[in-house]
Amino acid sequence: MKKNPLNFKELGMLNIVFQFGIVVVSNVFVGGLIGYLLMKYAGMGKFWLILFLMLGIFSGLYQGIRYLLKEAEKYEKTDKNGDKGNHSSGNSSTS
Amino acid sequence: MKIQLTKFDKILLGFIVAGYLAILVYIFATGYHFPKLGDDVGQRWIYQLPFGNSLLSRVNPMTIFMSWAIMIGLITFAASIKVFTVIPGKKQSLIEMLLDYLLGLTKDAVQKEEFVRPTFNIAATLFLFIFIANVISGIPGIQAVPRNGGVVFTIFEDTWYTPTSDLNTNATFAVMVLIISHAFAIKAKGFGKWLKGFFEPFPIMFPMNLIGELAKPVSHSLRLFGNIMGGGLLVLIISYLTKYFLMPTFLWGFFGIFVGSIQALVFTILAIAYIGSVIE
């Protein structure tokens, strides 16, 4: 069977790296935002800003790695059914 | 196809229309002057409502007009497909192909059978709206431009104004997806089990899980906003190099149609994935 020149699955693989970066950055951003809001409006000290920023960094790495593991698991699963699965996946997308 | 509205829909739509009418009456009563804007890049026409200076008192009128225009266009298109037949016509096969692909994606990501249909409805609605909104940002049309210290409407000088280049639209969609996903999770797993999900794998991970959940709408909305708004700004800046001769056509095609359709798909896939991952 001739290979499809534009494969959306491979474009999706490229997206994983991008997505990992975005997950890390957005977690750090949200952690910093919570800390800043606590500092500004709740009158808590600068310690809380640093604490929440650190929490954001940890959370970002944790969520990012969890995301990568989940994606790896997904691709492993599709690879296992993949050899004969070119037909079955084609069928499932058209049916 | 006939459009059917429940009583709740009618009441909700009535409230929205009444709100718009109230604002229109206020504008006609007080007389409207276009705001004074500088000639900077990325300025917008913003209307200040009479509720003081809080967050919800500013309106971006072009976003509202274009959102309604797109919604009405989609509804007219749906209504123009008269009957769904066994041998599909042009419009019907276009719609069926598109929605079939989305249904396949939803079935892959959402494991529980009874949540496939609602998730698909949300995903398809989001996709159709964002897709149209992004693609018209690659087609010349009506745009509100700050010029001569005011706002000027131009036709065919710039692309259509697109609601997705306004963060309010994207943030609304992203927060909506977050709330819907957790509502589905509570419905699927029960309140206790859903709450317990935040304390996995150890109770000490609670703040990280919470920040991770709150970060979802941020990345979700800012990705779409950044792609569309950044595309628009890049077209403007690069076009200065060629003096609006040839470059904008190519760039509008690239940023509007290519990047726009990919980002619409990515937004939809992420919405499906967020809902699917919370339900599991």
Tab-separated table of C-alpha atoms in Angstrom:
chain	number	residue	atom	x	y	z
A	1	MET	CA	0.000	0.000	0.000
A	2	LYS	CA	1.294	3.440	-0.910
A	3	LYS	CA	2.137	5.623	2.011
A	4	ASN	CA	0.073	8.720	2.546
A	5	PRO	CA	2.396	11.723	2.017
A	6	LEU	CA	0.659	13.951	4.561
A	7	ASN	CA	0.275	11.951	7.735
A	8	PHE	CA	-1.555	13.779	10.485
A	9	LYS	CA	-0.296	11.326	13.116
A	10	GLU	CA	3.287	12.438	12.508
A	11	LEU	CA	2.301	16.086	12.758
A	12	GLY	CA	0.694	15.164	16.054
A	13	MET	CA	3.987	13.683	17.249
A	14	LEU	CA	5.708	17.008	16.572
A	15	ASN	CA	3.049	18.673	18.644
A	16	ILE	CA	4.017	16.635	21.738
A	17	VAL	CA	7.270	18.540	22.244
A	18	PHE	CA	5.491	21.862	21.837
A	19	GLN	CA	2.772	20.769	24.215
A	20	PHE	CA	5.312	19.711	26.860
A	21	GLY	CA	6.878	23.169	26.812
A	22	ILE	CA	3.514	24.877	27.034
A	23	VAL	CA	2.413	22.717	29.970
A	24	VAL	CA	5.577	23.567	31.938
A	25	VAL	CA	5.397	27.291	31.216
A	26	SER	CA	1.698	27.631	31.945
A	27	ASN	CA	2.053	25.821	35.279
A	28	VAL	CA	4.883	28.127	36.318
A	29	PHE	CA	2.765	31.084	35.213
A	30	VAL	CA	-0.267	29.998	37.224
A	31	GLY	CA	1.846	29.287	40.318
A	32	GLY	CA	3.452	32.702	40.089
A	33	LEU	CA	0.075	34.350	39.491
A	34	ILE	CA	-1.462	32.758	42.593
A	35	GLY	CA	1.531	33.842	44.667
A	36	TYR	CA	1.390	37.373	43.288
A	37	LEU	CA	-2.344	37.702	43.924
A	38	LEU	CA	-1.930	36.428	47.486
A	39	MET	CA	0.875	38.928	48.016
A	40	LYS	CA	-0.980	41.869	46.549
A	41	TYR	CA	-4.571	41.372	47.689
A	42	ALA	CA	-4.387	39.068	50.717
A	43	GLY	CA	-1.493	40.982	52.238
A	44	MET	CA	0.710	37.934	52.643
A	45	GLY	CA	4.485	38.228	52.556
A	46	LYS	CA	6.917	37.714	49.705
A	47	PHE	CA	7.601	34.241	51.060
A	48	TRP	CA	4.311	33.045	49.599
A	49	LEU	CA	5.190	34.339	46.141
A	50	ILE	CA	8.406	32.328	46.192
A	51	LEU	CA	6.644	29.277	47.633
A	52	PHE	CA	3.952	29.276	44.987
A	53	LEU	CA	6.467	29.939	42.230
A	54	MET	CA	8.432	26.890	43.394
A	55	LEU	CA	5.219	24.889	43.595
A	56	GLY	CA	4.411	26.011	40.060
A	57	ILE	CA	7.800	24.849	38.803
A	58	PHE	CA	7.455	21.453	40.491
A	59	SER	CA	3.904	21.127	39.259
A	60	GLY	CA	4.946	22.072	35.733
A	61	LEU	CA	7.637	19.429	35.562
A	62	TYR	CA	5.377	16.843	37.185
A	63	GLN	CA	2.455	17.512	34.848
A	64	GLY	CA	4.755	17.730	31.823
A	65	ILE	CA	6.424	14.397	32.497
A	66	ARG	CA	3.059	12.823	33.236
A	67	TYR	CA	1.827	14.115	29.889
A	68	LEU	CA	4.866	12.650	28.096
A	69	LEU	CA	4.372	9.269	29.782
A	70	LYS	CA	0.717	9.232	28.809
A	71	GLU	CA	1.530	10.031	25.179
A	72	ALA	CA	4.241	7.354	25.107
A	73	GLU	CA	1.750	4.826	26.440
A	74	LYS	CA	-0.757	5.832	23.798
A	75	TYR	CA	1.746	5.427	20.948
A	76	GLU	CA	2.923	2.083	22.325
A	77	LYS	CA	-0.649	0.895	22.311
A	78	THR	CA	-1.197	1.988	18.712
A	79	ASP	CA	2.130	0.446	17.677
A	80	LYS	CA	1.108	-2.917	19.098
A	81	ASN	CA	-2.066	-3.067	17.033
A	82	GLY	CA	-0.243	-1.128	14.375
A	83	ASP	CA	1.233	-3.837	12.092
A	84	LYS	CA	-2.041	-5.162	10.902
A	85	GLY	CA	-3.745	-2.082	12.208
A	86	ASN	CA	-3.216	0.161	9.183
A	87	HIS	CA	-6.401	-1.276	7.791
A	88	SER	CA	-8.336	-1.321	11.018
A	89	SER	CA	-7.412	2.253	11.915
A	90	GLY	CA	-8.369	3.338	8.425
A	91	ASN	CA	-11.686	1.623	8.799
A	92	SER	CA	-12.382	3.137	12.172
A	93	SER	CA	-11.778	6.647	10.903
A	94	THR	CA	-14.015	6.242	7.898
A	95	SER	CA	-16.803	4.218	9.459
B	1	MET	CA	-33.086	20.595	8.988
B	2	LYS	CA	-35.364	22.235	11.488
B	3	ILE	CA	-33.953	24.169	14.408
B	4	GLN	CA	-35.521	23.214	17.702
B	5	LEU	CA	-35.171	25.282	20.860
B	6	THR	CA	-36.165	24.174	24.328
B	7	LYS	CA	-37.872	26.571	26.701
B	8	PHE	CA	-34.617	27.122	28.600
B	9	ASP	CA	-32.797	28.036	25.389
B	10	LYS	CA	-35.459	30.569	24.536
B	11	ILE	CA	-35.263	32.184	27.983
B	12	LEU	CA	-31.454	32.350	27.799
B	13	LEU	CA	-31.487	33.803	24.295
B	14	GLY	CA	-34.113	36.282	25.417
B	15	PHE	CA	-31.858	37.484	28.245
B	16	ILE	CA	-28.917	37.909	25.869
B	17	VAL	CA	-30.970	39.822	23.298
B	18	ALA	CA	-32.453	41.984	26.065
B	19	GLY	CA	-28.960	42.812	27.285
B	20	TYR	CA	-27.857	43.881	23.816
B	21	LEU	CA	-31.021	45.932	23.370
B	22	ALA	CA	-30.456	47.687	26.695
B	23	ILE	CA	-26.921	48.628	25.644
B	24	LEU	CA	-28.152	49.833	22.232
B	25	VAL	CA	-30.845	51.978	23.871
B	26	TYR	CA	-28.242	53.417	26.236
B	27	ILE	CA	-25.940	54.233	23.303
B	28	PHE	CA	-28.717	55.961	21.345
B	29	ALA	CA	-29.867	57.843	24.436
B	30	THR	CA	-26.451	59.213	25.392
B	31	GLY	CA	-24.978	59.613	21.906
B	32	TYR	CA	-21.922	57.656	20.903
B	33	HIS	CA	-18.472	58.962	20.059
B	34	PHE	CA	-15.745	56.708	18.795
B	35	PRO	CA	-12.878	56.554	21.265
B	36	LYS	CA	-9.624	58.344	20.635
B	37	LEU	CA	-6.891	55.842	19.846
B	38	GLY	CA	-3.247	56.183	18.952
B	39	ASP	CA	-1.866	54.774	15.713
B	40	ASP	CA	-0.049	51.953	17.515
B	41	VAL	CA	-0.121	48.381	16.321
B	42	GLY	CA	-2.732	46.133	17.913
B	43	GLN	CA	-5.124	48.852	19.091
B	44	ARG	CA	-8.736	47.849	19.417
B	45	TRP	CA	-12.098	49.496	19.409
B	46	ILE	CA	-13.305	49.126	22.997
B	47	TYR	CA	-16.598	50.372	24.363
B	48	GLN	CA	-16.860	51.395	28.014
B	49	LEU	CA	-20.143	50.368	29.619
B	50	PRO	CA	-21.641	52.559	32.341
B	51	PHE	CA	-20.748	50.241	35.250
B	52	GLY	CA	-17.593	51.939	36.448
B	53	ASN	CA	-14.128	50.568	35.788
B	54	SER	CA	-14.419	46.929	36.777
B	55	LEU	CA	-13.320	43.981	34.635
B	56	LEU	CA	-16.733	43.276	33.133
B	57	SER	CA	-17.491	46.855	32.116
B	58	ARG	CA	-15.589	46.898	28.840
B	59	VAL	CA	-16.897	45.465	25.608
B	60	ASN	CA	-15.096	44.725	22.375
B	61	PRO	CA	-17.899	45.431	19.871
B	62	MET	CA	-16.226	43.851	16.829
B	63	THR	CA	-15.874	40.558	18.702
B	64	ILE	CA	-19.581	40.526	19.465
B	65	PHE	CA	-20.611	41.433	15.905
B	66	MET	CA	-18.349	38.867	14.290
B	67	SER	CA	-19.251	36.115	16.775
B	68	TRP	CA	-22.931	36.592	16.022
B	69	ALA	CA	-22.241	36.806	12.304
B	70	ILE	CA	-20.377	33.493	12.374
B	71	MET	CA	-23.049	31.844	14.516
B	72	ILE	CA	-25.820	33.032	12.204
B	73	GLY	CA	-23.825	31.886	9.178
B	74	LEU	CA	-23.351	28.414	10.674
B	75	ILE	CA	-27.016	28.117	11.601
B	76	THR	CA	-28.093	29.212	8.110
B	77	PHE	CA	-25.740	26.669	6.598
B	78	ALA	CA	-27.125	23.923	8.820
B	79	ALA	CA	-30.684	24.949	8.022
B	80	SER	CA	-29.931	25.004	4.286
B	81	ILE	CA	-29.339	21.247	4.278
B	82	LYS	CA	-32.939	20.351	3.773
B	83	VAL	CA	-33.117	16.635	4.479
B	84	PHE	CA	-30.359	14.228	5.355
B	85	THR	CA	-30.530	11.597	2.617
B	86	VAL	CA	-28.895	8.208	2.200
B	87	ILE	CA	-27.033	9.358	-0.911
B	88	PRO	CA	-25.458	12.601	0.343
B	89	GLY	CA	-25.271	15.838	-1.595
B	90	LYS	CA	-22.237	18.171	-1.589
B	91	LYS	CA	-22.969	19.997	1.647
B	92	GLN	CA	-24.070	16.882	3.448
B	93	SER	CA	-20.972	14.876	2.544
B	94	LEU	CA	-18.721	17.773	3.616
B	95	ILE	CA	-20.403	17.961	7.008
B	96	GLU	CA	-20.565	14.185	7.427
B	97	MET	CA	-16.861	13.718	6.637
B	98	LEU	CA	-15.821	16.423	9.071
B	99	LEU	CA	-18.037	15.366	11.934
B	100	ASP	CA	-17.186	11.705	11.374
B	101	TYR	CA	-13.509	12.460	11.857
B	102	LEU	CA	-14.286	14.321	15.086
B	103	LEU	CA	-16.511	11.481	16.290
B	104	GLY	CA	-13.656	9.036	15.720
B	105	LEU	CA	-11.313	11.233	17.758
B	106	THR	CA	-13.858	11.482	20.572
B	107	LYS	CA	-14.412	7.719	20.648
B	108	ASP	CA	-10.649	7.189	20.957
B	109	ALA	CA	-10.214	9.646	23.831
B	110	VAL	CA	-13.385	9.174	25.883
B	111	GLN	CA	-13.644	5.681	27.290
B	112	LYS	CA	-17.095	5.848	28.859
B	113	GLU	CA	-19.810	5.198	26.342
B	114	GLU	CA	-22.432	7.570	27.731
B	115	PHE	CA	-20.119	10.596	27.614
B	116	VAL	CA	-19.072	10.193	23.979
B	117	ARG	CA	-22.121	11.959	22.607
B	118	PRO	CA	-22.067	15.093	24.866
B	119	THR	CA	-18.306	15.456	24.444
B	120	PHE	CA	-18.689	15.162	20.693
B	121	ASN	CA	-21.393	17.846	20.686
B	122	ILE	CA	-19.137	20.260	22.560
B	123	ALA	CA	-16.109	19.434	20.441
B	124	ALA	CA	-17.936	19.768	17.125
B	125	THR	CA	-19.483	23.096	18.150
B	126	LEU	CA	-16.107	24.459	19.211
B	127	PHE	CA	-14.426	23.185	16.054
B	128	LEU	CA	-16.961	24.625	13.627
B	129	PHE	CA	-16.967	28.045	15.288
B	130	ILE	CA	-13.196	28.332	15.682
B	131	PHE	CA	-12.525	26.935	12.215
B	132	ILE	CA	-14.751	29.497	10.508
B	133	ALA	CA	-13.405	32.280	12.722
B	134	ASN	CA	-9.804	31.386	11.894
B	135	VAL	CA	-10.316	30.877	8.176
B	136	ILE	CA	-11.980	34.262	7.674
B	137	SER	CA	-8.836	35.818	9.156
B	138	GLY	CA	-7.194	34.808	5.860
B	139	ILE	CA	-9.820	36.417	3.623
B	140	PRO	CA	-10.065	40.179	2.970
B	141	GLY	CA	-13.151	41.798	4.410
B	142	ILE	CA	-14.480	44.299	6.927
B	143	GLN	CA	-12.172	45.441	9.705
B	144	ALA	CA	-12.276	48.200	12.309
B	145	VAL	CA	-8.961	50.034	12.228
B	146	PRO	CA	-7.767	52.827	14.515
B	147	ARG	CA	-6.907	55.739	12.241
B	148	ASN	CA	-6.841	59.539	12.449
B	149	GLY	CA	-7.420	59.373	16.186
B	150	GLY	CA	-10.628	57.371	15.845
B	151	VAL	CA	-11.998	54.116	14.522
B	152	VAL	CA	-12.479	53.662	10.774
B	153	PHE	CA	-14.225	50.755	9.080
B	154	THR	CA	-12.398	49.449	6.045
B	155	ILE	CA	-13.497	46.980	3.388
B	156	PHE	CA	-10.977	44.759	1.561
B	157	GLU	CA	-7.985	46.635	2.979
B	158	ASP	CA	-7.424	44.077	5.683
B	159	THR	CA	-8.784	40.637	6.551
B	160	TRP	CA	-12.022	40.061	8.412
B	161	TYR	CA	-11.845	40.772	12.102
B	162	THR	CA	-11.793	37.396	13.818
B	163	PRO	CA	-13.245	36.816	17.300
B	164	THR	CA	-10.496	34.306	18.135
B	165	SER	CA	-7.871	37.059	17.991
B	166	ASP	CA	-9.518	38.389	21.164
B	167	LEU	CA	-8.447	36.598	24.331
B	168	ASN	CA	-11.926	37.005	25.847
B	169	THR	CA	-13.405	34.548	23.353
B	170	ASN	CA	-10.675	31.957	23.780
B	171	ALA	CA	-10.610	32.237	27.563
B	172	THR	CA	-14.377	31.796	27.646
B	173	PHE	CA	-14.106	28.596	25.629
B	174	ALA	CA	-11.216	27.266	27.706
B	175	VAL	CA	-12.880	27.975	31.063
B	176	MET	CA	-16.088	26.476	29.700
B	177	VAL	CA	-14.236	23.282	28.779
B	178	LEU	CA	-12.648	23.148	32.252
B	179	ILE	CA	-15.986	23.517	34.045
B	180	ILE	CA	-17.724	21.051	31.723
B	181	SER	CA	-14.975	18.467	32.154
B	182	HIS	CA	-15.200	18.597	35.944
B	183	ALA	CA	-18.989	18.524	35.873
B	184	PHE	CA	-18.790	15.394	33.721
B	185	ALA	CA	-16.204	13.917	36.093
B	186	ILE	CA	-18.442	14.466	39.118
B	187	LYS	CA	-21.328	12.917	37.210
B	188	ALA	CA	-19.244	9.937	36.080
B	189	LYS	CA	-17.282	9.155	39.244
B	190	GLY	CA	-19.282	10.667	42.060
B	191	PHE	CA	-18.201	13.618	44.204
B	192	GLY	CA	-15.999	11.713	46.667
B	193	LYS	CA	-14.030	9.888	44.032
B	194	TRP	CA	-13.568	13.078	42.016
B	195	LEU	CA	-12.234	14.888	45.098
B	196	LYS	CA	-9.944	11.970	45.822
B	197	GLY	CA	-8.465	12.315	42.345
B	198	PHE	CA	-6.755	15.522	43.470
B	199	PHE	CA	-4.874	13.678	46.229
B	200	GLU	CA	-3.287	11.083	43.956
B	201	PRO	CA	-0.693	9.607	44.037
B	202	PHE	CA	0.108	11.097	47.479
B	203	PRO	CA	-1.882	13.665	49.507
B	204	ILE	CA	1.121	16.005	49.382
B	205	MET	CA	0.655	16.356	45.622
B	206	PHE	CA	-2.623	18.268	46.106
B	207	PRO	CA	-1.265	21.784	45.359
B	208	MET	CA	0.506	20.526	42.264
B	209	ASN	CA	-2.597	18.807	40.942
B	210	LEU	CA	-4.607	21.950	41.646
B	211	ILE	CA	-2.111	24.196	39.852
B	212	GLY	CA	-1.986	21.681	37.010
B	213	GLU	CA	-5.764	21.860	36.608
B	214	LEU	CA	-5.787	25.664	36.755
B	215	ALA	CA	-2.996	25.830	34.186
B	216	LYS	CA	-5.064	23.922	31.624
B	217	PRO	CA	-7.331	26.807	30.524
B	218	VAL	CA	-4.355	29.192	30.516
B	219	SER	CA	-2.353	27.158	28.035
B	220	HIS	CA	-5.475	26.148	26.151
B	221	SER	CA	-6.664	29.699	25.494
B	222	LEU	CA	-3.299	31.422	25.111
B	223	ARG	CA	-2.176	28.982	22.436
B	224	LEU	CA	-5.058	29.838	20.103
B	225	PHE	CA	-4.914	33.549	20.928
B	226	GLY	CA	-1.156	33.701	20.406
B	227	ASN	CA	-1.310	31.933	17.067
B	228	ILE	CA	-4.082	34.068	15.579
B	229	MET	CA	-3.132	37.425	17.092
B	230	GLY	CA	0.578	36.831	16.479
B	231	GLY	CA	-0.180	35.837	12.893
B	232	GLY	CA	-2.076	39.071	12.349
B	233	LEU	CA	0.712	41.189	13.841
B	234	LEU	CA	3.377	39.348	11.834
B	235	VAL	CA	1.471	39.966	8.592
B	236	LEU	CA	1.326	43.663	9.445
B	237	ILE	CA	5.018	43.894	10.320
B	238	ILE	CA	6.374	41.817	7.429
B	239	SER	CA	4.139	43.672	4.981
B	240	TYR	CA	6.026	46.901	5.698
B	241	LEU	CA	9.037	45.309	4.017
B	242	THR	CA	7.233	44.846	0.703
B	243	LYS	CA	4.902	47.826	0.906
B	244	TYR	CA	1.682	45.772	0.833
B	245	PHE	CA	2.378	44.463	-2.664
B	246	LEU	CA	2.506	40.683	-2.818
B	247	MET	CA	3.436	39.424	0.595
B	248	PRO	CA	0.099	39.853	2.456
B	249	THR	CA	-1.736	37.444	0.171
B	250	PHE	CA	0.703	34.664	0.878
B	251	LEU	CA	0.906	35.481	4.591
B	252	TRP	CA	-2.858	35.681	4.983
B	253	GLY	CA	-3.106	32.318	3.324
B	254	PHE	CA	-0.458	30.848	5.564
B	255	PHE	CA	-1.456	32.324	8.919
B	256	GLY	CA	-5.172	32.474	8.303
B	257	ILE	CA	-5.982	29.276	6.504
B	258	PHE	CA	-3.103	26.889	7.281
B	259	VAL	CA	-2.230	27.837	10.878
B	260	GLY	CA	-5.857	28.706	11.572
B	261	SER	CA	-7.271	25.336	10.598
B	262	ILE	CA	-4.508	23.470	12.430
B	263	GLN	CA	-5.085	25.510	15.588
B	264	ALA	CA	-8.843	24.956	15.388
B	265	LEU	CA	-8.195	21.218	15.237
B	266	VAL	CA	-5.641	21.387	18.067
B	267	PHE	CA	-8.044	23.347	20.273
B	268	THR	CA	-10.750	20.754	19.670
B	269	ILE	CA	-8.443	17.778	20.233
B	270	LEU	CA	-7.211	19.314	23.484
B	271	ALA	CA	-10.762	19.963	24.657
B	272	ILE	CA	-11.611	16.306	23.974
B	273	ALA	CA	-8.419	15.147	25.696
B	274	TYR	CA	-9.053	17.283	28.794
B	275	ILE	CA	-12.596	16.006	29.149
B	276	GLY	CA	-11.478	12.434	28.478
B	277	SER	CA	-8.575	12.530	30.931
B	278	VAL	CA	-10.687	13.863	33.802
B	279	ILE	CA	-13.494	11.359	33.292
B	280	GLU	CA	-11.242	8.295	33.411
